[in-house]
Structures are given as structure tokens and as C-alpha cells.
XYZ file of C-alpha atoms in Angstrom:
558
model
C 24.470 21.213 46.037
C 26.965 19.255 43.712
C 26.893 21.538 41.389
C 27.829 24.323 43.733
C 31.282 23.703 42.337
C 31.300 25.483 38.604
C 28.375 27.971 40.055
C 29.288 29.233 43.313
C 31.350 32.362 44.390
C 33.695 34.978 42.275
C 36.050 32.670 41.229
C 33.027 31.011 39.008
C 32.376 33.886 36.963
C 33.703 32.399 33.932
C 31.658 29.301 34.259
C 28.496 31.129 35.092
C 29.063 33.687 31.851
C 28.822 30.519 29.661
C 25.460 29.029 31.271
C 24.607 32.864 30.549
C 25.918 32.731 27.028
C 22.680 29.537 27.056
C 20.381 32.116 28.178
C 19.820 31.096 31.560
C 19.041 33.485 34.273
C 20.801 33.739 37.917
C 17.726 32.014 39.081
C 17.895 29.188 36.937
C 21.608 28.713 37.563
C 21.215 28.888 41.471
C 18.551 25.834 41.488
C 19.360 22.099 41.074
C 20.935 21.155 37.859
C 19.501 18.421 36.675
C 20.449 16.423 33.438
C 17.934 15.341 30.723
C 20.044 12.256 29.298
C 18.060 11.905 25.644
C 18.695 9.043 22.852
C 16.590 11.033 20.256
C 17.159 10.552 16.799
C 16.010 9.998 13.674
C 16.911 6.593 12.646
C 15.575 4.565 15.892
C 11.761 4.638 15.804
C 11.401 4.019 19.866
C 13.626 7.156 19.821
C 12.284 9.494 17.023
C 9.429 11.189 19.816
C 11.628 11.582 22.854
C 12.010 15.031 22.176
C 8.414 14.735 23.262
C 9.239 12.784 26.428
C 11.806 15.406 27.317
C 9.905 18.054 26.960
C 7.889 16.443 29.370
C 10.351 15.649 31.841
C 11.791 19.256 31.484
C 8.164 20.840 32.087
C 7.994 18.431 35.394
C 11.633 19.434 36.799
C 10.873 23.268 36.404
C 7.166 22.704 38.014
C 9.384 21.119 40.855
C 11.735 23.848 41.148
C 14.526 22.276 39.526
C 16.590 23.518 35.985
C 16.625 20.705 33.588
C 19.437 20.820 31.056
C 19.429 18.524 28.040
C 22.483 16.355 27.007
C 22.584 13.639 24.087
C 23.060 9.916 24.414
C 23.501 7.591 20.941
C 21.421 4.637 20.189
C 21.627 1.772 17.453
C 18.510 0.302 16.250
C 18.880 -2.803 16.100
C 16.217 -3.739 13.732
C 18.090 -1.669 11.382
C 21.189 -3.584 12.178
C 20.491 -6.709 12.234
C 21.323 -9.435 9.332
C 24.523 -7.462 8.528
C 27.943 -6.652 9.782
C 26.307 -3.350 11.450
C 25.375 -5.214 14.047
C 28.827 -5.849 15.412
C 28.190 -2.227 16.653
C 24.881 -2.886 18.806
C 26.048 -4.296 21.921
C 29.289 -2.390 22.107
C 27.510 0.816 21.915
C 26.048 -0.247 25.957
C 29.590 0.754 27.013
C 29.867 4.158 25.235
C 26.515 5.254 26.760
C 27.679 4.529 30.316
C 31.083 6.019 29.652
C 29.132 9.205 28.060
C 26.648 9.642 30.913
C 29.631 9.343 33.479
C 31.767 12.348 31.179
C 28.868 14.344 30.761
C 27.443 14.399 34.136
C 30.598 14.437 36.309
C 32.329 17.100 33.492
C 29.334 19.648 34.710
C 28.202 18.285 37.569
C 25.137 18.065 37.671
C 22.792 17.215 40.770
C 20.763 14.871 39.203
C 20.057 12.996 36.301
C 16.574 11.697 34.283
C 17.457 8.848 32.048
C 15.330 9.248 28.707
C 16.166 5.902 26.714
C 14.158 3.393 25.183
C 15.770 0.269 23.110
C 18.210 -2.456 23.652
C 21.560 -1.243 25.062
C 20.667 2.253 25.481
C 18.568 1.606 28.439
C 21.468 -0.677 30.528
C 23.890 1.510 28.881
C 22.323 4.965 30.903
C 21.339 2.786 33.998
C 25.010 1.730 34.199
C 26.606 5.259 33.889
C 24.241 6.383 36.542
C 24.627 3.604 39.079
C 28.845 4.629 38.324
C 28.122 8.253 39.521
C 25.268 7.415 41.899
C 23.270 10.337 41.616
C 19.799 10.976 42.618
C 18.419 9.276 39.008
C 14.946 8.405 37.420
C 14.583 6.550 34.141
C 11.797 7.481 31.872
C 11.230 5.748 28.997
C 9.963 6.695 25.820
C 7.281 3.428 25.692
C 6.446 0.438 23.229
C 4.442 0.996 19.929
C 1.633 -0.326 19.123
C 1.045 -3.722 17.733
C 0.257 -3.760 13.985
C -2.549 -5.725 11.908
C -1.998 -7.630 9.204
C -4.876 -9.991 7.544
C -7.030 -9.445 10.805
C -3.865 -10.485 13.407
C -1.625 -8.543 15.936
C 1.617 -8.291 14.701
C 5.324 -6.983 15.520
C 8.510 -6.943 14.186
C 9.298 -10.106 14.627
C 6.263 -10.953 12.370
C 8.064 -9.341 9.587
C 11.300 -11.088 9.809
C 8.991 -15.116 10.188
C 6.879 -13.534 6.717
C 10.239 -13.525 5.040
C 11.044 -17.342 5.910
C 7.115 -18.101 4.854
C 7.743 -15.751 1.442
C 10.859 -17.813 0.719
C 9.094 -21.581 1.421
C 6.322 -20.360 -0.542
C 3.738 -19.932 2.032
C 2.611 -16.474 1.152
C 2.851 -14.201 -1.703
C 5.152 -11.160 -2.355
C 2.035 -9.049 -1.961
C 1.144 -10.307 1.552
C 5.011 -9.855 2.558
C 4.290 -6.377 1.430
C 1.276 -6.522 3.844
C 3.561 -7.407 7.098
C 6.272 -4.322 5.364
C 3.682 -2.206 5.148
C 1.549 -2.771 8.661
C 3.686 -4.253 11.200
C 5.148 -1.519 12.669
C 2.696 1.677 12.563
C 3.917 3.483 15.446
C 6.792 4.980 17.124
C 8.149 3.775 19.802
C 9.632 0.426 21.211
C 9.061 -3.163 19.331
C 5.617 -4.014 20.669
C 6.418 -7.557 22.039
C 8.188 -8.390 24.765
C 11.374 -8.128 23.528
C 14.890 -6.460 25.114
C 14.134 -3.219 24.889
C 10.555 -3.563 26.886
C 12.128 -6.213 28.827
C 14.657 -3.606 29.885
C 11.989 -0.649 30.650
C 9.758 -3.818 32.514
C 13.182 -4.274 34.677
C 13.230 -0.254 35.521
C 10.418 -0.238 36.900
C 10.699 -3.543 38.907
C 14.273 -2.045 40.116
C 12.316 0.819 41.319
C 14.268 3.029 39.310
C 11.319 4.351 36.842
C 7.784 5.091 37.821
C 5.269 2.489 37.446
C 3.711 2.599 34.023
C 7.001 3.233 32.822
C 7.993 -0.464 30.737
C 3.973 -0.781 29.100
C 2.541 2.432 28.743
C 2.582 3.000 24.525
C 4.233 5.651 23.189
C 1.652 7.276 21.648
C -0.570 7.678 24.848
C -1.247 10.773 26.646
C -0.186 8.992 29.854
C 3.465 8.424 28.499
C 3.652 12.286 28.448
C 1.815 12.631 32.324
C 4.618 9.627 32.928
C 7.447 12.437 31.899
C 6.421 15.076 33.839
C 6.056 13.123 36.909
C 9.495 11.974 36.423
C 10.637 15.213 36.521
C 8.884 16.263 39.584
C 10.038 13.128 41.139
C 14.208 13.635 40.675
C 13.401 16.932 42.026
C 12.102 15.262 45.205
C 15.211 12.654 45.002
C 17.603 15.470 45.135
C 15.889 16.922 47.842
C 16.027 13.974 49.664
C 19.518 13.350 48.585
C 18.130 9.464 47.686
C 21.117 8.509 44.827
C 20.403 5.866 42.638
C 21.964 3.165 44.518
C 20.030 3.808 47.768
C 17.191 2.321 45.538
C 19.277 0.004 43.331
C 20.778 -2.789 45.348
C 21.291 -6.856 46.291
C 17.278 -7.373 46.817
C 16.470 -5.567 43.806
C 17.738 -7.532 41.806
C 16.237 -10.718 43.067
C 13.157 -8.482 42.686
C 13.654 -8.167 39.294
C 14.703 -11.973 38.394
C 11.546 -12.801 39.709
C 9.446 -10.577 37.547
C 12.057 -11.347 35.027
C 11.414 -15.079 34.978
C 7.152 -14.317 35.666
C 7.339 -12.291 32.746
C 9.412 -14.453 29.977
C 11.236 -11.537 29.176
C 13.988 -11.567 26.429
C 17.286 -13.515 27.121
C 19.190 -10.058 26.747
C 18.438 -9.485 30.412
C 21.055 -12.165 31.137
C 23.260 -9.862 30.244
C 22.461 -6.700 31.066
C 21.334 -7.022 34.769
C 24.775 -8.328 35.652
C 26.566 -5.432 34.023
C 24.118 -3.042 36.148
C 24.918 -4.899 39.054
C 28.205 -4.775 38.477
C 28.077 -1.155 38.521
C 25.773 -1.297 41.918
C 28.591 -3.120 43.134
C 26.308 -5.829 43.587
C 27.531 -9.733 42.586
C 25.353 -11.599 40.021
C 25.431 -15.018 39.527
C 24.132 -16.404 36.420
C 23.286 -19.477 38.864
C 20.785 -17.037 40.310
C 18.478 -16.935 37.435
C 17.573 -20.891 37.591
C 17.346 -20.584 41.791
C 14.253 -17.928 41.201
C 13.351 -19.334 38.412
C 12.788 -22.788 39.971
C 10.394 -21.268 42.490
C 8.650 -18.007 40.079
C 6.032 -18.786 37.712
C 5.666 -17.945 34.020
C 2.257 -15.467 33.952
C 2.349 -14.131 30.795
C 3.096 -15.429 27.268
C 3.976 -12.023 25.360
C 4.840 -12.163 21.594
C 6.787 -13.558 20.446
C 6.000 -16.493 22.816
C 2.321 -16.063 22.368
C -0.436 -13.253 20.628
C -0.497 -10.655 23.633
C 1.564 -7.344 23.733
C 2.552 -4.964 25.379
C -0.549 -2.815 25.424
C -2.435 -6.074 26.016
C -0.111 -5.856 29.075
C -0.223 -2.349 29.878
C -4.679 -2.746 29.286
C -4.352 -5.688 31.837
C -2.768 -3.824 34.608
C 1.126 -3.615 33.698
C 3.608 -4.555 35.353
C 2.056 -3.608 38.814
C -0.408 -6.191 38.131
C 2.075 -9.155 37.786
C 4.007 -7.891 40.826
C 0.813 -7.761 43.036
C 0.293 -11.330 41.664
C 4.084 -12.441 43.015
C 4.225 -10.350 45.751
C 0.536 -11.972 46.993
C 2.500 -15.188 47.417
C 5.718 -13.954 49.163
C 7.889 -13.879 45.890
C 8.886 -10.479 45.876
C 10.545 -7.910 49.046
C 7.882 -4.927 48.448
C 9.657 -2.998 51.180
C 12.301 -1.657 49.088
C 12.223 1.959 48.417
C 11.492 3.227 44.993
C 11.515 7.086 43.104
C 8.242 7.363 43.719
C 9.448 8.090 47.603
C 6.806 5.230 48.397
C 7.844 1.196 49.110
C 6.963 -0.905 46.282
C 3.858 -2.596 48.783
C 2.546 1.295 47.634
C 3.271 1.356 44.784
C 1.392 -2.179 43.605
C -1.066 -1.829 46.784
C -4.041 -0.677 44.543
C -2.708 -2.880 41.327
C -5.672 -5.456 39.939
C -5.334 -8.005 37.547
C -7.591 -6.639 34.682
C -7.187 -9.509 32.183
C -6.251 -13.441 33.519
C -5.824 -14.613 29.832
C -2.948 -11.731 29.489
C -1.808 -11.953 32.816
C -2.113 -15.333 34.445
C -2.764 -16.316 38.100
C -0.240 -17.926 40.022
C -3.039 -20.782 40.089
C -3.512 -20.833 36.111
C 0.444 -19.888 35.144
C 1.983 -21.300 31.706
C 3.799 -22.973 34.233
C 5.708 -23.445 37.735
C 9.004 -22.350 36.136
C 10.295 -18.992 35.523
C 10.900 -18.019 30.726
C 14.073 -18.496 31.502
C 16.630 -20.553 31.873
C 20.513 -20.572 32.067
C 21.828 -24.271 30.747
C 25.520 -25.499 32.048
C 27.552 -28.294 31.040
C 30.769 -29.827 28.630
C 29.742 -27.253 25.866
C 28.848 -24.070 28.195
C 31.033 -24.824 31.878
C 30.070 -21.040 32.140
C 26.396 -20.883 31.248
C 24.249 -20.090 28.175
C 20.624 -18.766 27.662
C 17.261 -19.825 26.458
C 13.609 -18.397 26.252
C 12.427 -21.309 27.945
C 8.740 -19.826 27.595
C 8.870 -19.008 24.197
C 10.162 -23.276 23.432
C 7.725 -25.555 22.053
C 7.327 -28.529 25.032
C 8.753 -31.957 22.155
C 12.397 -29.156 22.523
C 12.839 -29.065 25.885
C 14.580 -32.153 26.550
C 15.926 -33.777 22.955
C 19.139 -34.579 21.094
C 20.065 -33.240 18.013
C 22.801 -33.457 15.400
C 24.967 -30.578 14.999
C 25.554 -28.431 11.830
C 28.322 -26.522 12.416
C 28.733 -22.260 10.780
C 31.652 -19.803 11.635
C 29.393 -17.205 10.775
C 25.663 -15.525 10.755
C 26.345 -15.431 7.252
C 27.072 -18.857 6.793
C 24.321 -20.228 8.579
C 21.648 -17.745 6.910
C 23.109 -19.498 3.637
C 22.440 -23.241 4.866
C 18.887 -22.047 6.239
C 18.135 -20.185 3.058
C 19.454 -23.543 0.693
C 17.388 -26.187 2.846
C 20.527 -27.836 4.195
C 18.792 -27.660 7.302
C 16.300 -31.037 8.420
C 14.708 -31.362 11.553
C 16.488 -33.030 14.204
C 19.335 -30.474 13.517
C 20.952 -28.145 15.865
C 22.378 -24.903 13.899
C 25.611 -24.084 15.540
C 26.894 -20.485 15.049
C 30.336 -19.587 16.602
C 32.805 -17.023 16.319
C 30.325 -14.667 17.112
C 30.784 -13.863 20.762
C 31.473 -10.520 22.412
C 35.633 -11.123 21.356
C 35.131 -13.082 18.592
C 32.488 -10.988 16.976
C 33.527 -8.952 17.462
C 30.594 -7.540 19.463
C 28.128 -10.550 20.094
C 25.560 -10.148 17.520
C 21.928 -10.495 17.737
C 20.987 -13.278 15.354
C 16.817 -12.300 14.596
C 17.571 -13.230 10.650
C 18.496 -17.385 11.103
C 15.766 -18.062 13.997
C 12.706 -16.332 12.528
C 13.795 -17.594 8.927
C 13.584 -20.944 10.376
C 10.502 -20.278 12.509
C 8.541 -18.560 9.026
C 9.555 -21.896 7.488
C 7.713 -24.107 10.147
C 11.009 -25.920 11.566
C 11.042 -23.806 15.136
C 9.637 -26.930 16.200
C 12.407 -29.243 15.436
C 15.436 -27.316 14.932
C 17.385 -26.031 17.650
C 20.240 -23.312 17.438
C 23.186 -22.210 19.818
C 25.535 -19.740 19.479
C 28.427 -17.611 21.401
C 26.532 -14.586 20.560
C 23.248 -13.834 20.988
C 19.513 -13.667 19.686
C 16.853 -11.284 19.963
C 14.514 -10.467 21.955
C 11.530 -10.987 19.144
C 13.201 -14.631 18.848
C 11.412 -17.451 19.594
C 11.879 -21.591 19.336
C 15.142 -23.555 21.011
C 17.487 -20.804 20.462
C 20.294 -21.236 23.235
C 22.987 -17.964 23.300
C 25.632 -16.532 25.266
C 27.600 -20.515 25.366
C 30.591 -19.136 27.031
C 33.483 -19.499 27.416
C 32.904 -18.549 23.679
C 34.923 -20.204 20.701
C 37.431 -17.094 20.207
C 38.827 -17.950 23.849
C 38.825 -21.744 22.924
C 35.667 -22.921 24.377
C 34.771 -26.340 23.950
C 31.978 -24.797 20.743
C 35.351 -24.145 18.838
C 35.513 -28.118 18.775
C 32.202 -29.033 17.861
C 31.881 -30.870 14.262
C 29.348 -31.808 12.204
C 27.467 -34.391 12.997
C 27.917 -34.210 16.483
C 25.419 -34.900 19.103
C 24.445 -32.590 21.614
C 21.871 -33.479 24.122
C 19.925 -30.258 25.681
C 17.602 -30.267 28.831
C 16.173 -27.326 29.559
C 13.920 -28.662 32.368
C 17.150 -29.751 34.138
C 19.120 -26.783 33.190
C 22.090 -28.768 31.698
C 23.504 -29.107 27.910
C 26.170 -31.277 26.979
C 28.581 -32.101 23.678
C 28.347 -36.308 23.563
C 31.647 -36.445 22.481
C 34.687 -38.099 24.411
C 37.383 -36.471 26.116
C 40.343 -37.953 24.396
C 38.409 -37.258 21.147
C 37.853 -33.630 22.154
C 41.720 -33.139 23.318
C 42.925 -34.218 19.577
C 40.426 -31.850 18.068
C 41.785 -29.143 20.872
C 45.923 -30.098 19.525
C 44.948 -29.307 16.175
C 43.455 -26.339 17.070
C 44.518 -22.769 15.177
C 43.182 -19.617 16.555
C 41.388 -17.648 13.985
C 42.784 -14.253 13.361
C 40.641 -11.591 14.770
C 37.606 -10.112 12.207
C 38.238 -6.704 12.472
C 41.737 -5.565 13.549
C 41.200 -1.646 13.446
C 38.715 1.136 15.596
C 36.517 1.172 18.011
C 35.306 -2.803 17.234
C 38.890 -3.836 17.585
C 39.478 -2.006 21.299
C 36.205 -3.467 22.461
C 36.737 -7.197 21.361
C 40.736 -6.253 23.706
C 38.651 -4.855 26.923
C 35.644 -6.852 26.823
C 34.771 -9.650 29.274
C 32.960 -13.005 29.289
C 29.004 -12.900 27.909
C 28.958 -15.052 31.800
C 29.709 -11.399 33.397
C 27.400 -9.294 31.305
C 29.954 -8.621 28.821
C 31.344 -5.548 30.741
C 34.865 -4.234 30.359
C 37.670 -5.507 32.212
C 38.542 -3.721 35.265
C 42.441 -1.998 35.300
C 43.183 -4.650 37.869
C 42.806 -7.474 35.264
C 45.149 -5.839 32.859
C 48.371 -5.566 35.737
């Protein structure tokens, strides 16, 4: 066993008197050690009950014949965050996770590890530490809450952040805002639409690195707790088998989970996150890979905040299994891949039925032939940027707009908030990339302020950052190169027109070159926004939003 080293003969007697100073007994420290990675805390509410999940998990390794031991892992909520400068510190925390499972696992090492996220970054963030190590590794999520009500309707975060738009046009009155506060969210557990966080879990399980169940099951179900311990019992059987995490994690996973990715509409966040996984699978990803699957996969479901369903309407219709039995029925997945149940995904989904068509589509009856999203290239992104193509009404897919031109979040919550914004606008946010930032914010605040206002249908936004999950409308991120390296977005003015065609895949600034090359001469850098800590090392190390936004490697730097 790997862990052998700090356990094994005389010379260990030091390291085995300190698992004893723990309490455990020679029996527990001559099984499989097996690490219990857990984001619990107190200020994420997908996080506050994974002491619960653990528990689980723990209950399943030692009913295996395994000896879990339970490390901690940070999270940011980013509902929390969001709207302010705290945000900065979101994305960046995806990188301290990794780093942290790699220290924590390697410093003791341990013989396996169960991944116990749930939101945002924290779920990459594990994944990628794991797939660094490659050990035998299961994720197990802690699951999405449950939808709220408000005035007879489903509802989700993303409901409370549109009510504030409608509060501040006057469409509704401080005490129904108080009704989407109060209502919206009334469980623990992961946003209940399909935002990053789900679309992460959805993307475990389609990797065939989590059980099935593990991205729709709700928190507050008995089966999320069943879910646990079977996780446990199954790492025990990975270590047995000696099956690492990238035995299971490779090259046709991924194209696995693109398709599911694009069937799905999940949030534009995976666009950044898969390709930092792969890159620690030591697998290439292409953002040109996305519109290649995407132009042959499609869109089945229409979860908030593209339409009313979530993710227990998905979970009630058959889950995720259900939508891969749907793409796998037409040749659009590889179902011979190996996953941690120890079965082939055709084994997994083999008994998987379509409960509900109107939450899961057929391939016959699908939103449409094209994959939620879509990666747009041209003069303004040579490198690529995103959009929820599912989540777009159909008059934005292919238009011109005008541009109105922010340095800030800030700046453009201000124009939105003083009705400088018409339709026919495009909202341009820069500076706000993973360099310029620093840290590549999540911009929830402009788009649902504009979407609560009613003008999701005819403004557009783009940005060098990025937008949440629970955003919906023309909301185009991740334009890199990104205006801190002097992408062309650093050039655009006011008033400029910008043509977007997201059936086509292509976005372009309709402005000439030699204008563009004396607005390029005049050009000043901007001094960096934070200059000290852990925000100002990141914005150094970090990479393109094109790679995933990983770190550079030590080769870059000679």
C-alpha cells in the first residue's frame, strides 16, 4: 500500500505514535488510508450539511474495510460574493484547492481519496488535485437544494437577483422582493438550477468519476446519504483494484462529457473548468471542441435559468442517466469507458428511462439540433469567448448592436441601475479577466438586473471575465485574449458596432484596421488593481481564460 511508507516497520514508530495520539488502533492504521477531502462550512449553504455526507462516506469506507480520515478543503460562496470586490477571490480559490489536496494527500500519503465538494470552483478545484496525484478517487457531492416558491412559481437564486431589477423598474413591491428574500432558497445545498456548481457535479458523473445520482439527487434526500456510503464502499473497491483516477478520467471522457455538456445547457463555467481538469489528465482541450460536439449534440433540457425545470425536476425525470441513455441511443456517447462503479457506463445507464419528456426531451422533440453552448471567435475574441446559447432568446442570436463601453462591474451596474442602457445596446465590461481582475469575476448582478428589467431580450453583454451560471440572455464571457494583455476589447469605444452570430459561432468588432492600430498607439496599460497578496501572485501565474485559466507551468517562466 502507498501508505506503507509513514506506517510500516520500526523505523515508523514515531509516525504511528501520532495516528495513536488520534486514537486509532493498530488495526485501523494497518488498512487502507483513505482521505475524506470535505468543503464544510458555515458560510456556503451547498456546504453547511457535508458533515452529513462525510459521515456517510466514512460509514461506507469502514463497511468496506478501509480507514477513512477526514481533511479540510475551503470554499467561497459565490452568491455571497458576488456584486462586490469579494469576488475577485472566487475563481482563484480553484487553484488553492488543487494545490491543498495535492499537500495534504501526498504529505500523508494516503491510498485513496473521496472528494466531498459541492459549488463552483471547489468541485474542479478537488478533481484537479486528484487527477495531479492520480489516486484511486471518487467524488461525492453534497447535492442541489430544492427549488423555492414564491407567489405559486419555482424559484432559485437567480430569481432573487431578476426581483431586484423588477423592484428597481417598479414592477413589484418591496414586500414581494421580501417574498423572493424570504422563499427562494429554503434548503441547503447547491443553487437549484442548472448552474456551475450542478453543472460541475452533472460533469462528475458523466466523467465517470462520481456515482450516478451524484449531480441531481437533492441534498436533503435520504438517497444523497445511501449516495455517500456507496462512495465509500466504492474507493475501497478502487484501491483494491488499484484503478487511479486517471484510468477512468481520460481523452474520450471528455468528449463524453461535452456531449452531455452541450445536451444539457449547462453553465458557461464548464468552459473553463474541463480544460483545467484536462490539463491535469494530461489530456489537450480545445475550446474548438465544444462547437464540433456541439454541432452534432442536441439541447434536451431547458433547466432554470433557461427555462422553469430544476434540478429535482431533473433528478424526478431520471437524472442524468436518463439524458445519457437518450445520447448514447443514437451513438453520441462511448459507453464503454470504465467508471467507479467498476461497471462500463452501457451499465451504468442500461436500466435508465426517460420519466418526464417535457423535462427531459427526446432527441426527436429537442429545444434544438445544437448543443447550450457555444464558443464565438473572431476580431474581438481570436481566442474564443462563451455564451449560453440555450438560455438566448432566438431575435439575439444573430444581431448587431452598439457598444457601451465600462472598465468595471461597478461601472456598468451604475449605467444599468441609471437607465443609460436602451435596447440595441451591447454592455461591454473589461478589465475584468483572470489578470486584469484580478481573478475573472462572475458578473450575476448586471445580467439579471437587466433581465428583472425586461431588456434580456435586446441587450447583449460581453466581458473578459465571466457570468454565472444562474445567468441567462446574450451574455458572451471569457473574450480572450482579455483587455489587461491588450486584446482587441481594450480598443473598443462607444458607439461601436459589434456584430454577434451565435448560430455561426463567430463575433466580430466592425471597426477598421488602421482605425484600430491608432487606438492600439495610444494605448496605456492600466496599472494593475491590486498590487499586494495572494490576488496579486495569482493575476502573475495565471494563464489565458482560452486554457481554463490554470497556472503557468515552470517552463513558461525560463
Amino acid at each position: 500500500m502507498r501508505s506503507d511508507v509513514v506506517k510500516k516497520g520500526v523505523e515508523r514508530v514515531p509516525n504511528r505514535s501520532l495516528f495513536k495520539a488520534l486514537g486509532y488502533t493498530d488495526e485501523e492504521i494497518e488498512r487502507p488510508l483513505i482521505g475524506v477531502v470535505s468543503a464544510k462550512s458555515e458560510i456556503v449553504p451547498g456546504h453547511n450539511m457535508l458533515d452529513k455526507i462525510s459521515d456517510a462516506v466514512k460509514r461506507g469506507i469502514l463497511m468496506a474495510g478501509g480507514t477513512p480520515i477526514e481533511i479540510p478543503a475551503i470554499g467561497v460562496c459565490d452568491g455571497i460574493a458576488m456584486g462586490h470586490a469579494g469576488m475577485k477571490y472566487s475563481l482563484v480559490t480553484r487553484e488553492l484547492i488543487a494545490d491543498s489536496v495535492e499537500c495534504m494527500a501526498n504529505a500523508h500519503a494516503l491510498d485513496g481519496l473521496v472528494l466531498i465538494p459541492n459549488c463552483d470552483k471547489i468541485v474542479p478545484g478537488m478533481l484537479m488535485g486528484a487527477l495531479r496525484i492520480n489516486l484511486p478517487t471518487v467524488v461525492c457531492s453534497g447535492g442541489p437544494m430544492l427549488a423555492g416558491r414564491v407567489a405559486g412559481h419555482k424559484t432559485s437564486l437567480s430569481s432573487t437577483f431578476e426581483a431586484v431589477g423588477k423592484y428597481l423598474s417598479g414592477k413589484i413591491s418591496k414586500e414581494e422582493l421580501d417574498e423572493y428574500e424570504n422563499h427562494s432558497c429554503p434548503s441547503c445545498g447547491s443553487c437549484s438550477g442548472m448552474y456551475t456548481a450542478n453543472s460541475m457535479n452533472c460533469m462528475c458523473e458523466v466523467l465517470g468519476i462520481a456515482l450516478p445520482g451524484n449531480g441531481t439527487i437533492p441534498n436533503v434526500y435520504a438517497d444523497r446519504i445511501r449516495l455517500a456510503k456507496k462512495a465509500g464502499m466504492a474507493i475501497m473497491d478502487m484501491v483494491n483494484k488499484d484503478i487511479k483516477a486517471r484510468d477512468i478520467v481520460n481523452e474520450k471522457s471528455f468528449h463524453n462529457a461535452l456531449t452531455v455538456d452541450m445536451a444539457l445547457g449547462c453553465s458557461t463555467n464548464t468552459m473553463l473548468h474541463l480544460p483545467a481538469i484536462a490539463h491535469e489528465a494530461g489530456v489537450k482541450f480545445n475550446l474548438k471542441m465544444a462547437n464540433e460536439v456541439s454541432e452534432v449534440t442536441p439541447n434536451l433540457t431547458h433547466l432554470a435559468p433557461a427555462g422553469p425545470t430544476y434540478m429535482e425536476d431533473l433528478n424526478e425525470a431520471g437524472g442524468v442517466s436518463a439524458v445519457m441513455k437518450e445520447l448514447a441511443d443514437i451513438g453520441k456517447l462511448d459507453t464503454n469507458l470504465m467508471t467507479v462503479t467498476g461497471k462500463t457506463i452501457a451499465e451504468n445507464i442500461k436500466n435508465a428511462v426517460n420519466r418526464n419528456p417535457e423535462v427531459i426531451r427526446t432527441v426527436d422533440n429537442a429545444y434544438s439540433k445544437t448543443g447550450g453552448l457555444a464558443v464565438l471567435f473572431g476580431n474581438l475574441a481570436p481566442n474564443g469567448c462563451v455564451v449560453k446559447r440555450g438560455a438566448v432568446a432566438p431575435n439575439m442570436l444573430q444581431h448587431t448592436c452598439n457598444a457601451k463601453v465600462y472598465n468595471s462591474e461597478e461601472e456598468a451596474i451604475e449605467a444599468i441601475n441609471t437607465n443609460k442602457i436602451v435596447p440595441g445596446d451591447i454592455v461591454v465590461i473589461r478589465y475584468e479577466g483572470p489578470k486584469g481582475g484580478p481573478g475573472m469575476r462572475e458578473m450575476l448582478a448586471p445580467t439579471s438586473r437587466l433581465a428583472g428589467m425586461g431588456l434580456d431580450k435586446d441587450v447583449a453583454l460581453i466581458t473578459d471575465g465571466r457570468f454565472s451560471g444562474a445567468t441567462r440572455g446574450a451574455s458572451i464571457g471569457h473574450v480572450s485574449p482579455e483587455a489587461a494583455e491588450g486584446g482587441l476589447i481594450a480598443f473598443v469605444e462607444n458607439g461601436d458596432k459589434i456584430k454577434i452570430d451565435m448560430i455561426n459561432y463567430t463575433i466580430e468588432l466592425l471597426v477598421s484596421d488602421e482605425e484600430i492600430a491608432k487606438r492600439k498607439a495610444n494605448w496605456v496599460k492600466p496599472e494593475p488593481k491590486v498590487k499586494t497578496g495572494y490576488l496579486r501572485r495569482y493575476a502573475h501565474l495565471v494563464t489565458s481564460a482560452s486554457t481554463g485559466a490554470v497556472f503557468k507551468d515552470l517552463t513558461e517562466e525560463d
